[in-house]
């Protein structure tokens, strides 16, 4: 049989069956790479859709509102361009609230990280009922903020709170915990009370520190404090950086002062102590007490930009002190 005859036989419809190879059915075969890409987008599509609908869309809508005088109800609104932004730049109340929010972040974030790390070191030791202690210390972190705020409000109530009850029992005068200047300390207590969340993350980082390094330092005669400062903390630096960034973002957005206010509802925004009138309290007042949706949206967008700048600065100034076991810039 010549070459031309073999080619003509192979081109026949039934030739594939004679060779033992199945004919292609339903078009070209899908490669493994394409299947992986499809699986990736299929599994991530719920998050992507949720992010676009619940995050990107509200942000774009808020950006548009920040250029208007919309109040949420009246159709008589107008476009004012950068008018809301010029107003907030000249508003001393806004800058005072932003300064108090920044001071609260600078104070609360290091305290919460230090408290959480101390608890993590404590429960990382070989103690009896260690799992029970971890659970009890973490429980406050899972309490909803509303419940925690109401609990602290009842605990520090100037008239019937348990704290003043103990103080007066020992012959001291009652303290107005929910008024200036003590309200700021109550707010810090609510942050430290929920340090269990920081503890869990720090505990995971501690358990990732190689024991060989601690044993080598102990053999060399290093003290426990020197070992912690020179080995544990550098290896925990990525965890501490993560907690610093997330803690800063959460602290400047806190609404706990509203829950600790004497009236405790939306009308009680004016009763928030001056020391606890943070930036988000000012935003809340503009939205719900005054109905200035456009101005409040401008306040939120300014806060968003400031958070981006602060996060970038944190990464820039900590790049030389954060130690990674694997180079984050390395390419596979």
Coordinates of C-alpha atoms in Angstrom, one line a residue:
X1 CA 0.0 0.0 0.0
X2 CA 1.4 3.3 -1.0
X3 CA 1.6 6.5 1.2
X4 CA -1.3 8.1 -0.6
X5 CA -3.5 5.0 0.0
X6 CA -2.6 5.1 3.7
X7 CA -3.6 8.8 4.0
X8 CA -6.9 8.2 2.2
X9 CA -7.7 5.4 4.6
X10 CA -6.8 7.5 7.7
X11 CA -9.1 10.3 6.4
X12 CA -12.2 8.0 6.4
X13 CA -14.8 8.4 9.2
X14 CA -14.2 4.9 10.6
X15 CA -10.4 5.0 10.5
X16 CA -10.0 6.2 14.1
X17 CA -11.9 3.1 15.4
X18 CA -9.5 0.8 13.6
X19 CA -6.4 2.5 15.2
X20 CA -7.9 2.3 18.8
X21 CA -8.0 6.1 19.2
X22 CA -11.3 7.8 20.2
X23 CA -12.3 10.6 17.8
X24 CA -12.6 14.1 19.2
X25 CA -16.1 14.8 20.4
X26 CA -17.6 18.2 21.2
X27 CA -14.8 20.5 19.9
X28 CA -11.2 21.0 21.1
X29 CA -10.0 19.6 24.4
X30 CA -9.8 21.9 27.4
X31 CA -6.3 22.3 28.8
X32 CA -5.6 21.8 32.5
X33 CA -4.5 25.5 32.9
X34 CA -7.9 26.6 31.5
X35 CA -9.7 24.3 34.0
X36 CA -7.7 25.7 36.9
X37 CA -8.5 29.3 35.8
X38 CA -12.2 28.5 35.6
X39 CA -12.1 26.8 39.0
X40 CA -10.3 29.8 40.5
X41 CA -12.9 32.3 39.2
X42 CA -15.8 30.0 40.1
X43 CA -14.7 29.8 43.8
X44 CA -13.7 33.4 44.1
X45 CA -16.8 34.8 42.3
X46 CA -19.0 35.1 45.4
X47 CA -16.4 37.2 47.1
X48 CA -15.7 39.3 44.0
X49 CA -19.4 39.9 43.4
X50 CA -19.9 40.8 47.1
X51 CA -16.9 43.1 47.0
X52 CA -18.2 44.9 44.0
X53 CA -21.8 45.2 45.2
X54 CA -21.2 45.8 48.9
X55 CA -17.9 47.7 48.9
X56 CA -17.1 49.3 45.6
X57 CA -20.6 50.4 44.8
X58 CA -21.3 52.1 48.1
X59 CA -17.9 53.8 48.0
X60 CA -18.6 55.2 44.5
X61 CA -22.0 56.3 45.6
X62 CA -20.6 58.0 48.7
X63 CA -18.0 59.8 46.5
X64 CA -20.8 61.1 44.4
X65 CA -22.8 62.2 47.4
X66 CA -19.7 64.1 48.8
X67 CA -20.1 66.6 45.9
X68 CA -23.8 67.3 46.7
X69 CA -26.0 68.7 49.4
X70 CA -28.2 65.6 49.6
X71 CA -29.9 65.1 53.0
X72 CA -31.3 61.7 52.4
X73 CA -34.9 62.8 52.1
X74 CA -35.5 66.0 50.2
X75 CA -35.3 65.9 46.4
X76 CA -34.1 69.6 46.5
X77 CA -30.4 68.9 46.5
X78 CA -27.7 70.5 44.3
X79 CA -24.2 69.8 43.1
X80 CA -21.6 71.8 45.0
X81 CA -18.4 70.4 43.7
X82 CA -15.6 70.6 46.3
X83 CA -17.7 72.8 48.6
X84 CA -18.1 70.0 51.3
X85 CA -14.3 69.4 51.2
X86 CA -13.5 73.1 51.6
X87 CA -16.0 73.3 54.5
X88 CA -14.4 70.4 56.4
X89 CA -10.9 71.9 55.9
X90 CA -12.1 75.1 57.7
X91 CA -14.2 73.2 60.3
X92 CA -12.4 73.2 63.7
X93 CA -14.7 70.6 65.1
X94 CA -13.7 68.2 62.4
X95 CA -10.0 68.7 63.1
X96 CA -10.5 68.4 66.8
X97 CA -12.4 65.1 66.4
X98 CA -9.7 63.8 64.0
X99 CA -7.0 64.8 66.5
X100 CA -8.8 62.9 69.3
X101 CA -9.2 59.9 67.1
X102 CA -5.5 59.9 66.2
X103 CA -4.6 60.2 69.9
X104 CA -6.9 57.3 70.7
X105 CA -5.3 55.2 68.1
X106 CA -1.7 56.0 69.2
X107 CA -2.7 55.1 72.8
X108 CA -5.0 52.1 72.4
X109 CA -3.1 50.2 69.7
X110 CA 0.2 49.8 71.6
X111 CA -1.7 49.0 74.8
X112 CA -3.8 46.3 73.1
X113 CA -0.8 44.8 71.4
X114 CA 1.2 44.7 74.6
X115 CA -1.7 43.2 76.6
X116 CA -2.4 40.6 73.9
X117 CA 1.3 39.7 73.6
X118 CA 1.6 39.4 77.4
X119 CA -1.4 37.1 77.6
X120 CA -0.1 35.0 74.6
X121 CA 3.3 34.5 76.4
X122 CA 1.4 33.5 79.5
X123 CA -0.8 30.9 77.9
X124 CA 2.0 29.6 75.8
X125 CA 3.7 28.2 78.8
X126 CA 3.2 24.5 79.8
X127 CA 0.5 25.2 82.4
X128 CA -2.3 22.9 83.6
X129 CA -5.7 23.7 82.1
X130 CA -4.0 25.8 79.5
X131 CA -6.8 25.3 77.0
X132 CA -9.3 26.5 79.5
X133 CA -7.4 29.7 80.2
X134 CA -7.1 30.4 76.5
X135 CA -10.8 30.0 76.1
X136 CA -11.6 32.3 79.0
X137 CA -9.2 35.0 77.9
X138 CA -10.6 34.9 74.4
X139 CA -14.3 35.0 75.3
X140 CA -14.5 38.8 75.6
X141 CA -13.3 39.2 72.0
X142 CA -16.3 37.3 70.6
X143 CA -18.9 39.5 72.5
X144 CA -20.6 41.8 70.1
X145 CA -19.6 45.5 70.5
X146 CA -23.1 46.5 71.3
X147 CA -23.3 44.0 74.2
X148 CA -19.8 45.0 75.4
X149 CA -20.7 48.7 75.3
X150 CA -23.9 48.2 77.2
X151 CA -22.2 46.0 79.8
X152 CA -19.5 48.7 80.4
X153 CA -22.2 51.4 80.6
X154 CA -24.0 49.4 83.3
X155 CA -20.7 48.7 85.1
X156 CA -19.6 52.3 85.2
X157 CA -23.0 54.0 85.6
X158 CA -22.5 56.9 88.0
X159 CA -25.7 56.2 89.9
X160 CA -26.2 52.4 90.0
X161 CA -23.0 51.0 88.5
X162 CA -21.1 48.2 90.3
X163 CA -17.8 50.2 90.1
X164 CA -19.1 53.1 92.1
X165 CA -20.8 50.7 94.4
X166 CA -17.4 49.2 95.4
X167 CA -15.9 52.6 95.7
X168 CA -18.5 54.0 98.0
X169 CA -18.5 50.8 100.1
X170 CA -14.9 51.7 101.1
X171 CA -15.9 55.2 101.9
X172 CA -14.7 57.0 98.8
X173 CA -16.8 59.4 96.7
X174 CA -18.6 58.2 93.6
X175 CA -16.9 59.0 90.3
X176 CA -18.6 60.2 87.1
X177 CA -17.0 57.5 84.9
X178 CA -19.1 58.3 81.8
X179 CA -18.3 62.1 81.9
X180 CA -15.0 64.0 81.3
X181 CA -12.2 63.5 82.1
X182 CA -12.8 59.8 83.1
X183 CA -14.8 58.8 79.9
X184 CA -11.6 58.3 77.9
X185 CA -10.2 55.8 80.4
X186 CA -13.4 53.8 80.3
X187 CA -13.1 53.7 76.5
X188 CA -9.5 52.4 76.8
X189 CA -10.8 49.7 79.2
X190 CA -13.2 48.4 76.6
X191 CA -10.3 48.1 74.2
X192 CA -8.1 46.2 76.7
X193 CA -11.0 44.0 77.7
X194 CA -11.2 42.6 74.2
X195 CA -7.4 41.9 73.9
X196 CA -8.1 38.2 73.5
X197 CA -8.3 38.7 69.7
X198 CA -4.7 40.1 69.7
X199 CA -3.7 37.3 72.1
X200 CA -4.8 34.5 69.6
X201 CA -2.9 36.0 66.7
X202 CA 0.2 36.6 68.9
X203 CA -0.1 33.0 70.2
X204 CA 0.0 31.6 66.7
X205 CA 3.1 33.7 66.0
X206 CA 4.8 32.5 69.2
X207 CA 4.2 28.9 68.3
X208 CA 5.9 29.4 64.9
X209 CA 9.1 30.6 66.6
X210 CA 11.7 27.8 66.3
X211 CA 12.5 26.3 69.8
X212 CA 16.1 25.7 68.7
X213 CA 16.8 29.4 68.8
X214 CA 15.6 29.7 72.3
X215 CA 17.6 26.6 73.4
X216 CA 20.8 28.1 71.7
X217 CA 20.3 31.4 73.5
X218 CA 19.8 29.6 76.8
X219 CA 23.0 27.7 76.3
X220 CA 24.8 30.9 75.6
X221 CA 23.6 32.3 78.9
X222 CA 21.0 34.8 77.6
X223 CA 18.4 35.8 80.1
X224 CA 14.7 35.3 79.4
X225 CA 14.2 39.0 78.8
X226 CA 17.1 39.1 76.4
X227 CA 15.9 36.1 74.5
X228 CA 12.4 37.6 74.2
X229 CA 13.8 40.9 73.0
X230 CA 16.4 39.6 70.6
X231 CA 14.7 36.5 69.2
X232 CA 11.0 36.4 69.9
X233 CA 10.1 39.9 69.1
X234 CA 12.1 40.1 65.8
X235 CA 10.5 36.8 64.6
X236 CA 7.1 38.2 65.7
X237 CA 7.6 41.5 63.8
X238 CA 5.3 40.5 60.8
X239 CA 2.6 39.6 63.2
X240 CA 3.1 42.9 65.2
X241 CA 3.0 44.8 61.9
X242 CA -0.3 43.2 61.0
X243 CA -1.8 44.0 64.4
X244 CA -0.6 47.6 64.2
X245 CA -2.1 48.2 60.8
X246 CA -5.4 46.5 61.5
X247 CA -5.6 48.0 65.0
X248 CA -5.0 51.5 63.7
X249 CA -7.8 51.1 61.1
X250 CA -10.2 49.8 63.7
X251 CA -9.4 52.4 66.3
X252 CA -10.1 55.4 64.1
X253 CA -13.4 53.9 63.1
X254 CA -14.7 53.0 66.6
X255 CA -18.3 53.9 67.5
X256 CA -18.0 52.6 71.1
X257 CA -18.3 56.2 72.6
X258 CA -21.9 56.3 71.3
X259 CA -22.7 53.1 73.2
X260 CA -21.2 54.6 76.4
X261 CA -23.1 57.9 76.0
X262 CA -25.6 58.6 78.8
X263 CA -28.7 58.4 76.6
X264 CA -27.3 55.5 74.5
X265 CA -29.4 56.1 71.4
X266 CA -29.1 58.1 68.2
X267 CA -30.4 61.3 69.9
X268 CA -27.6 60.9 72.5
X269 CA -24.9 61.9 70.1
X270 CA -24.8 65.4 71.7
X271 CA -24.3 63.8 75.1
X272 CA -21.0 62.1 74.2
X273 CA -18.3 63.4 76.4
X274 CA -15.9 65.8 74.6
X275 CA -12.9 63.6 75.2
X276 CA -14.7 60.7 73.5
X277 CA -16.1 62.8 70.6
X278 CA -13.9 61.1 68.0
X279 CA -14.0 61.4 64.2
X280 CA -16.6 58.7 63.6
X281 CA -18.8 60.4 66.2
X282 CA -18.6 63.5 64.2
X283 CA -19.5 61.6 61.0
X284 CA -22.4 59.9 62.8
X285 CA -23.7 63.3 64.0
X286 CA -23.6 64.7 60.4
X287 CA -25.4 61.7 59.0
X288 CA -28.1 60.9 61.5
X289 CA -28.5 63.9 63.7
X290 CA -28.1 66.7 61.1
X291 CA -29.0 64.8 57.9
X292 CA -26.0 66.1 56.0
X293 CA -25.3 63.1 53.8
X294 CA -23.1 65.0 51.4
X295 CA -20.9 66.5 54.1
X296 CA -20.7 63.2 56.0
X297 CA -19.7 61.4 52.8
X298 CA -16.9 63.9 52.3
X299 CA -15.7 63.2 55.9
X300 CA -15.6 59.5 55.2
X301 CA -13.6 59.9 52.0
X302 CA -11.1 62.1 53.8
X303 CA -10.8 59.5 56.5
X304 CA -10.3 56.8 53.8
X305 CA -7.4 58.7 52.2
X306 CA -5.8 59.4 55.6
X307 CA -5.9 55.7 56.5
X308 CA -4.2 54.9 53.2
X309 CA -1.5 57.4 53.9
X310 CA -1.0 56.3 57.4
X311 CA -0.8 52.6 56.3
X312 CA 1.8 53.5 53.7
X313 CA 3.9 55.4 56.2
X314 CA 3.7 52.5 58.6
X315 CA 5.0 50.1 56.0
X316 CA 7.7 52.5 54.9
X317 CA 9.1 53.2 58.3
X318 CA 8.9 49.6 59.5
X319 CA 10.5 48.0 56.4
X320 CA 13.9 47.8 58.1
X321 CA 12.8 46.3 61.3
X322 CA 10.3 43.7 60.1
X323 CA 11.9 40.2 59.7
X324 CA 10.5 37.7 57.3
X325 CA 11.5 34.0 57.2
X326 CA 10.7 34.2 53.5
X327 CA 11.4 37.2 51.3
X328 CA 8.0 38.7 50.5
X329 CA 9.4 40.3 47.3
X330 CA 10.8 37.0 46.0
X331 CA 9.3 35.7 42.8
X332 CA 8.5 32.1 42.3

